[in-house]
């Protein structure tokens, strides 16, 4: 456990639910942990006892990626700990593949409605269809403009055309809208939607005052910092500012709220963790500003922020993250943006 994590408390200890098992958080709310084929090797899903239109079963929050391993774990959970009861509603916090991958499969199988925000539904549909602008190849000119000249890396990124559709083969073609501040009743418990920005288009976290539980999705994670990236589809975006502003929306929650994050373990210490995340970004912003005493592209910034070897998948996230920090400083008027004769965008002190 790193020193920052030691400032949080993990009421469930180190025991993790095995694939296909469900760990009870409180009566009627269970924790599933599904495998992921990445360095980040798992996602947490939540199941809540529910009754909708006379059908008794489960509302599930997030789905896992479409893989044989995740489908097998779902089968095991559904017939075992979930008592053969149907999924009566699928809720997604946001559009990333680990969250909506099996949404089409689960909704079709149980005739369940799909609940998420309009922003996330739209992006999930766009990316599952690999529309130009959000598909793998669209990232190439974006990264070239920001200094990526390594042809081998570019080739590897080009070949990631089917990255999203391979993990999300189908997204339901209709949805029920979640909106900021909306109250959603699941079983006999009320939950409030808290939208967040910067990580994804319109992320929904869910807070239950009665249970004192926050389903934080990817907006607040105990161990890793949430990815905040500038992507090709929104090249002038300022997602780090949006993310930091969104963290303010959790300020009114009780200090002892139990946080159920999408990655890592359930924890208490929400406000401590948010303060750690703020300090993390302030430190990164200081490093980036210091480096920009001489003009720097986003590619120049990556090794300053990430001091390890990165593969193509990791590099695409690292570049997006470096740009997010550069764009905040640019929007704050600390940096200016200059396009060189080589066509590469560089940032320097204003
Ligand atoms: Zn995410």
Short mmCIF file of N, CA, C and O in Angstrom, two decimals, residues 219-283:
data_model
loop_
_atom_site.label_atom_id
_atom_site.label_comp_id
_atom_site.label_asym_id
_atom_site.label_seq_id
_atom_site.Cartn_x
_atom_site.Cartn_y
_atom_site.Cartn_z
N UNK A 219 -14.82 8.57 -11.47
CA UNK A 219 -14.51 9.97 -11.11
C UNK A 219 -13.58 10.07 -9.90
O UNK A 219 -12.78 11.00 -9.82
N UNK A 220 -13.72 9.15 -8.93
CA UNK A 220 -12.81 9.14 -7.77
C UNK A 220 -12.39 7.69 -7.54
O UNK A 220 -13.22 6.84 -7.26
N UNK A 221 -11.10 7.44 -7.70
CA UNK A 221 -10.54 6.09 -7.52
C UNK A 221 -9.51 6.16 -6.39
O UNK A 221 -8.82 7.16 -6.24
N UNK A 222 -9.40 5.08 -5.60
CA UNK A 222 -8.55 5.18 -4.41
C UNK A 222 -7.04 5.12 -4.68
O UNK A 222 -6.26 5.68 -3.93
N UNK A 223 -6.65 4.44 -5.77
CA UNK A 223 -5.22 4.14 -5.92
C UNK A 223 -4.61 4.86 -7.11
O UNK A 223 -3.50 5.38 -7.04
N UNK A 224 -5.33 4.87 -8.22
CA UNK A 224 -4.82 5.51 -9.43
C UNK A 224 -5.59 6.82 -9.64
O UNK A 224 -6.70 6.97 -9.13
N UNK A 225 -4.97 7.72 -10.41
CA UNK A 225 -5.72 8.95 -10.72
C UNK A 225 -6.55 8.68 -11.97
O UNK A 225 -6.16 7.91 -12.85
N UNK A 226 -7.71 9.30 -12.01
CA UNK A 226 -8.63 9.17 -13.14
C UNK A 226 -7.98 9.71 -14.41
O UNK A 226 -7.40 10.79 -14.39
N UNK A 227 -8.08 8.97 -15.52
CA UNK A 227 -7.53 9.48 -16.77
C UNK A 227 -8.34 10.69 -17.24
O UNK A 227 -9.57 10.67 -17.28
N UNK A 228 -7.60 11.73 -17.58
CA UNK A 228 -8.20 12.97 -18.07
C UNK A 228 -7.43 13.33 -19.33
O UNK A 228 -6.25 13.65 -19.25
N UNK A 229 -8.07 13.22 -20.49
CA UNK A 229 -7.35 13.32 -21.76
C UNK A 229 -8.03 14.26 -22.74
O UNK A 229 -9.26 14.33 -22.79
N UNK A 230 -7.19 14.92 -23.55
CA UNK A 230 -7.69 15.63 -24.73
C UNK A 230 -7.66 14.64 -25.88
O UNK A 230 -6.60 14.06 -26.18
N UNK A 231 -8.81 14.41 -26.52
CA UNK A 231 -8.90 13.46 -27.63
C UNK A 231 -9.08 14.20 -28.96
O UNK A 231 -9.47 15.37 -28.99
N UNK A 232 -8.84 13.45 -30.03
CA UNK A 232 -8.92 14.03 -31.37
C UNK A 232 -10.28 14.65 -31.66
O UNK A 232 -10.37 15.66 -32.36
N UNK A 233 -11.34 14.06 -31.13
CA UNK A 233 -12.69 14.53 -31.47
C UNK A 233 -12.99 15.90 -30.85
O UNK A 233 -13.87 16.60 -31.31
N UNK A 234 -12.23 16.28 -29.82
CA UNK A 234 -12.45 17.58 -29.18
C UNK A 234 -11.08 18.22 -28.92
O UNK A 234 -10.63 18.36 -27.77
N UNK A 235 -10.40 18.62 -30.01
CA UNK A 235 -8.98 18.95 -29.90
C UNK A 235 -8.67 20.21 -29.09
O UNK A 235 -7.53 20.41 -28.68
N UNK A 236 -9.67 21.06 -28.84
CA UNK A 236 -9.43 22.27 -28.05
C UNK A 236 -9.94 22.12 -26.62
O UNK A 236 -10.07 23.10 -25.89
N UNK A 237 -10.28 20.90 -26.22
CA UNK A 237 -10.91 20.67 -24.92
C UNK A 237 -10.02 21.03 -23.74
O UNK A 237 -8.79 21.07 -23.85
N UNK A 238 -10.68 21.29 -22.60
CA UNK A 238 -9.97 21.58 -21.35
C UNK A 238 -10.47 20.62 -20.26
O UNK A 238 -11.03 21.03 -19.26
N UNK A 239 -10.26 19.31 -20.48
CA UNK A 239 -10.87 18.32 -19.59
C UNK A 239 -10.34 18.34 -18.16
O UNK A 239 -11.07 17.99 -17.24
N UNK A 240 -9.09 18.77 -17.96
CA UNK A 240 -8.58 18.77 -16.59
C UNK A 240 -9.34 19.81 -15.75
O UNK A 240 -9.70 19.54 -14.60
N UNK A 241 -9.61 20.97 -16.36
CA UNK A 241 -10.41 21.97 -15.64
C UNK A 241 -11.80 21.41 -15.33
O UNK A 241 -12.31 21.56 -14.22
N UNK A 242 -12.39 20.74 -16.30
CA UNK A 242 -13.72 20.16 -16.09
C UNK A 242 -13.70 19.12 -14.99
O UNK A 242 -14.61 19.03 -14.16
N UNK A 243 -12.64 18.31 -14.98
CA UNK A 243 -12.53 17.27 -13.96
C UNK A 243 -12.40 17.89 -12.57
O UNK A 243 -13.12 17.50 -11.63
N UNK A 244 -11.50 18.87 -12.43
CA UNK A 244 -11.30 19.49 -11.12
C UNK A 244 -12.58 20.19 -10.66
O UNK A 244 -12.95 20.11 -9.48
N UNK A 245 -13.26 20.85 -11.58
CA UNK A 245 -14.54 21.49 -11.22
C UNK A 245 -15.57 20.45 -10.77
O UNK A 245 -16.35 20.68 -9.85
N UNK A 246 -15.55 19.31 -11.43
CA UNK A 246 -16.53 18.25 -11.10
C UNK A 246 -16.29 17.70 -9.70
O UNK A 246 -17.24 17.31 -9.01
N UNK A 247 -15.03 17.65 -9.27
CA UNK A 247 -14.74 17.14 -7.92
C UNK A 247 -15.42 17.99 -6.86
O UNK A 247 -15.80 17.50 -5.80
N UNK A 248 -15.61 19.29 -7.16
CA UNK A 248 -16.31 20.18 -6.22
C UNK A 248 -17.71 19.68 -5.91
O UNK A 248 -18.25 19.96 -4.84
N UNK A 249 -18.32 18.97 -6.85
CA UNK A 249 -19.70 18.53 -6.66
C UNK A 249 -19.84 17.46 -5.57
O UNK A 249 -20.93 17.17 -5.12
N UNK A 250 -18.70 16.87 -5.17
CA UNK A 250 -18.73 15.87 -4.09
C UNK A 250 -18.49 16.52 -2.72
O UNK A 250 -18.54 15.84 -1.69
N UNK A 251 -18.22 17.83 -2.72
CA UNK A 251 -17.79 18.50 -1.48
C UNK A 251 -18.82 18.39 -0.36
O UNK A 251 -18.46 18.30 0.80
N UNK A 252 -20.11 18.38 -0.70
CA UNK A 252 -21.14 18.35 0.34
C UNK A 252 -21.43 16.97 0.91
O UNK A 252 -22.24 16.84 1.81
N UNK A 253 -20.78 15.94 0.41
CA UNK A 253 -21.07 14.59 0.90
C UNK A 253 -20.37 14.36 2.24
O UNK A 253 -19.33 14.93 2.51
N UNK A 254 -20.95 13.49 3.08
CA UNK A 254 -20.34 13.25 4.40
C UNK A 254 -18.92 12.68 4.27
O UNK A 254 -18.62 11.96 3.32
N UNK A 255 -18.09 13.03 5.23
CA UNK A 255 -16.70 12.58 5.21
C UNK A 255 -16.60 11.06 5.32
O UNK A 255 -15.66 10.45 4.82
N UNK A 256 -17.59 10.45 5.99
CA UNK A 256 -17.51 9.00 6.20
C UNK A 256 -18.32 8.21 5.16
O UNK A 256 -18.61 7.03 5.36
N UNK A 257 -18.67 8.86 4.03
CA UNK A 257 -19.41 8.15 2.99
C UNK A 257 -18.56 6.96 2.50
O UNK A 257 -17.33 7.07 2.38
N UNK A 258 -19.22 5.83 2.28
CA UNK A 258 -18.52 4.67 1.73
C UNK A 258 -18.48 4.83 0.20
O UNK A 258 -19.53 4.96 -0.43
N UNK A 259 -17.27 4.86 -0.36
CA UNK A 259 -17.12 5.07 -1.79
C UNK A 259 -16.94 3.72 -2.48
O UNK A 259 -16.07 2.93 -2.10
N UNK A 260 -17.77 3.47 -3.49
CA UNK A 260 -17.65 2.26 -4.30
C UNK A 260 -17.08 2.67 -5.66
O UNK A 260 -17.81 3.17 -6.51
N UNK A 261 -15.77 2.49 -5.86
CA UNK A 261 -15.13 2.94 -7.09
C UNK A 261 -15.13 1.83 -8.15
O UNK A 261 -15.26 0.65 -7.81
N UNK A 262 -14.93 2.21 -9.41
CA UNK A 262 -14.92 1.19 -10.47
C UNK A 262 -13.62 0.37 -10.48
O UNK A 262 -13.59 -0.71 -11.07
N UNK A 263 -12.58 0.91 -9.90
CA UNK A 263 -11.30 0.18 -9.85
C UNK A 263 -10.73 0.34 -8.44
O UNK A 263 -10.83 1.42 -7.86
N UNK A 264 -10.12 -0.72 -7.92
CA UNK A 264 -9.64 -0.69 -6.54
C UNK A 264 -10.73 -1.18 -5.59
O UNK A 264 -11.72 -1.78 -6.02
N UNK A 265 -10.54 -0.91 -4.31
CA UNK A 265 -11.43 -1.46 -3.29
C UNK A 265 -12.34 -0.37 -2.71
O UNK A 265 -11.96 0.80 -2.67
N UNK A 266 -13.53 -0.76 -2.23
CA UNK A 266 -14.39 0.21 -1.54
C UNK A 266 -13.62 0.88 -0.41
O UNK A 266 -12.85 0.22 0.30
N UNK A 267 -13.82 2.19 -0.26
CA UNK A 267 -13.02 2.89 0.75
C UNK A 267 -13.80 4.01 1.42
O UNK A 267 -14.81 4.49 0.90
N UNK A 268 -13.30 4.46 2.56
CA UNK A 268 -13.77 5.69 3.20
C UNK A 268 -12.61 6.68 3.18
O UNK A 268 -11.45 6.28 3.25
N UNK A 269 -12.96 7.96 3.11
CA UNK A 269 -11.92 9.00 3.03
C UNK A 269 -12.07 9.79 1.73
O UNK A 269 -11.08 10.19 1.12
N UNK A 270 -13.32 10.00 1.31
CA UNK A 270 -13.58 10.69 0.04
C UNK A 270 -12.85 12.03 -0.04
O UNK A 270 -12.18 12.32 -1.04
N UNK A 271 -12.97 12.83 0.99
CA UNK A 271 -12.42 14.19 0.90
C UNK A 271 -10.89 14.18 0.96
O UNK A 271 -10.23 14.97 0.31
N UNK A 272 -10.34 13.23 1.73
CA UNK A 272 -8.89 13.05 1.73
C UNK A 272 -8.41 12.68 0.33
O UNK A 272 -7.43 13.24 -0.18
N UNK A 273 -9.12 11.76 -0.29
CA UNK A 273 -8.72 11.30 -1.62
C UNK A 273 -8.83 12.44 -2.65
O UNK A 273 -7.95 12.60 -3.50
N UNK A 274 -9.90 13.22 -2.55
CA UNK A 274 -10.06 14.34 -3.49
C UNK A 274 -8.92 15.35 -3.30
O UNK A 274 -8.36 15.85 -4.28
N UNK A 275 -8.54 15.59 -2.05
CA UNK A 275 -7.42 16.51 -1.80
C UNK A 275 -6.13 15.94 -2.39
O UNK A 275 -5.34 16.67 -3.00
N UNK A 276 -5.92 14.63 -2.25
CA UNK A 276 -4.73 14.01 -2.84
C UNK A 276 -4.72 14.19 -4.36
O UNK A 276 -3.68 14.46 -4.95
N UNK A 277 -5.88 14.02 -4.96
CA UNK A 277 -5.96 14.13 -6.43
C UNK A 277 -5.67 15.57 -6.87
O UNK A 277 -4.98 15.81 -7.85
N UNK A 278 -6.21 16.51 -6.12
CA UNK A 278 -5.92 17.92 -6.45
C UNK A 278 -4.42 18.20 -6.36
O UNK A 278 -3.84 18.83 -7.24
N UNK A 279 -3.80 17.70 -5.28
CA UNK A 279 -2.36 17.94 -5.11
C UNK A 279 -1.56 17.26 -6.21
O UNK A 279 -0.57 17.81 -6.70
N UNK A 280 -1.99 16.08 -6.61
CA UNK A 280 -1.35 15.37 -7.72
C UNK A 280 -1.35 16.23 -8.97
O UNK A 280 -0.32 16.39 -9.64
N UNK A 281 -2.50 16.81 -9.29
CA UNK A 281 -2.58 17.60 -10.52
C UNK A 281 -1.83 18.92 -10.40
O UNK A 281 -1.19 19.36 -11.37
N UNK A 282 -1.85 19.52 -9.22
CA UNK A 282 -1.07 20.76 -9.03
C UNK A 282 0.42 20.46 -9.27
O UNK A 282 1.12 21.20 -9.96
N UNK A 283 0.90 19.34 -8.73
CA UNK A 283 2.32 18.97 -8.89
C UNK A 283 2.63 18.73 -10.37
O UNK A 283 3.67 19.17 -10.88
#
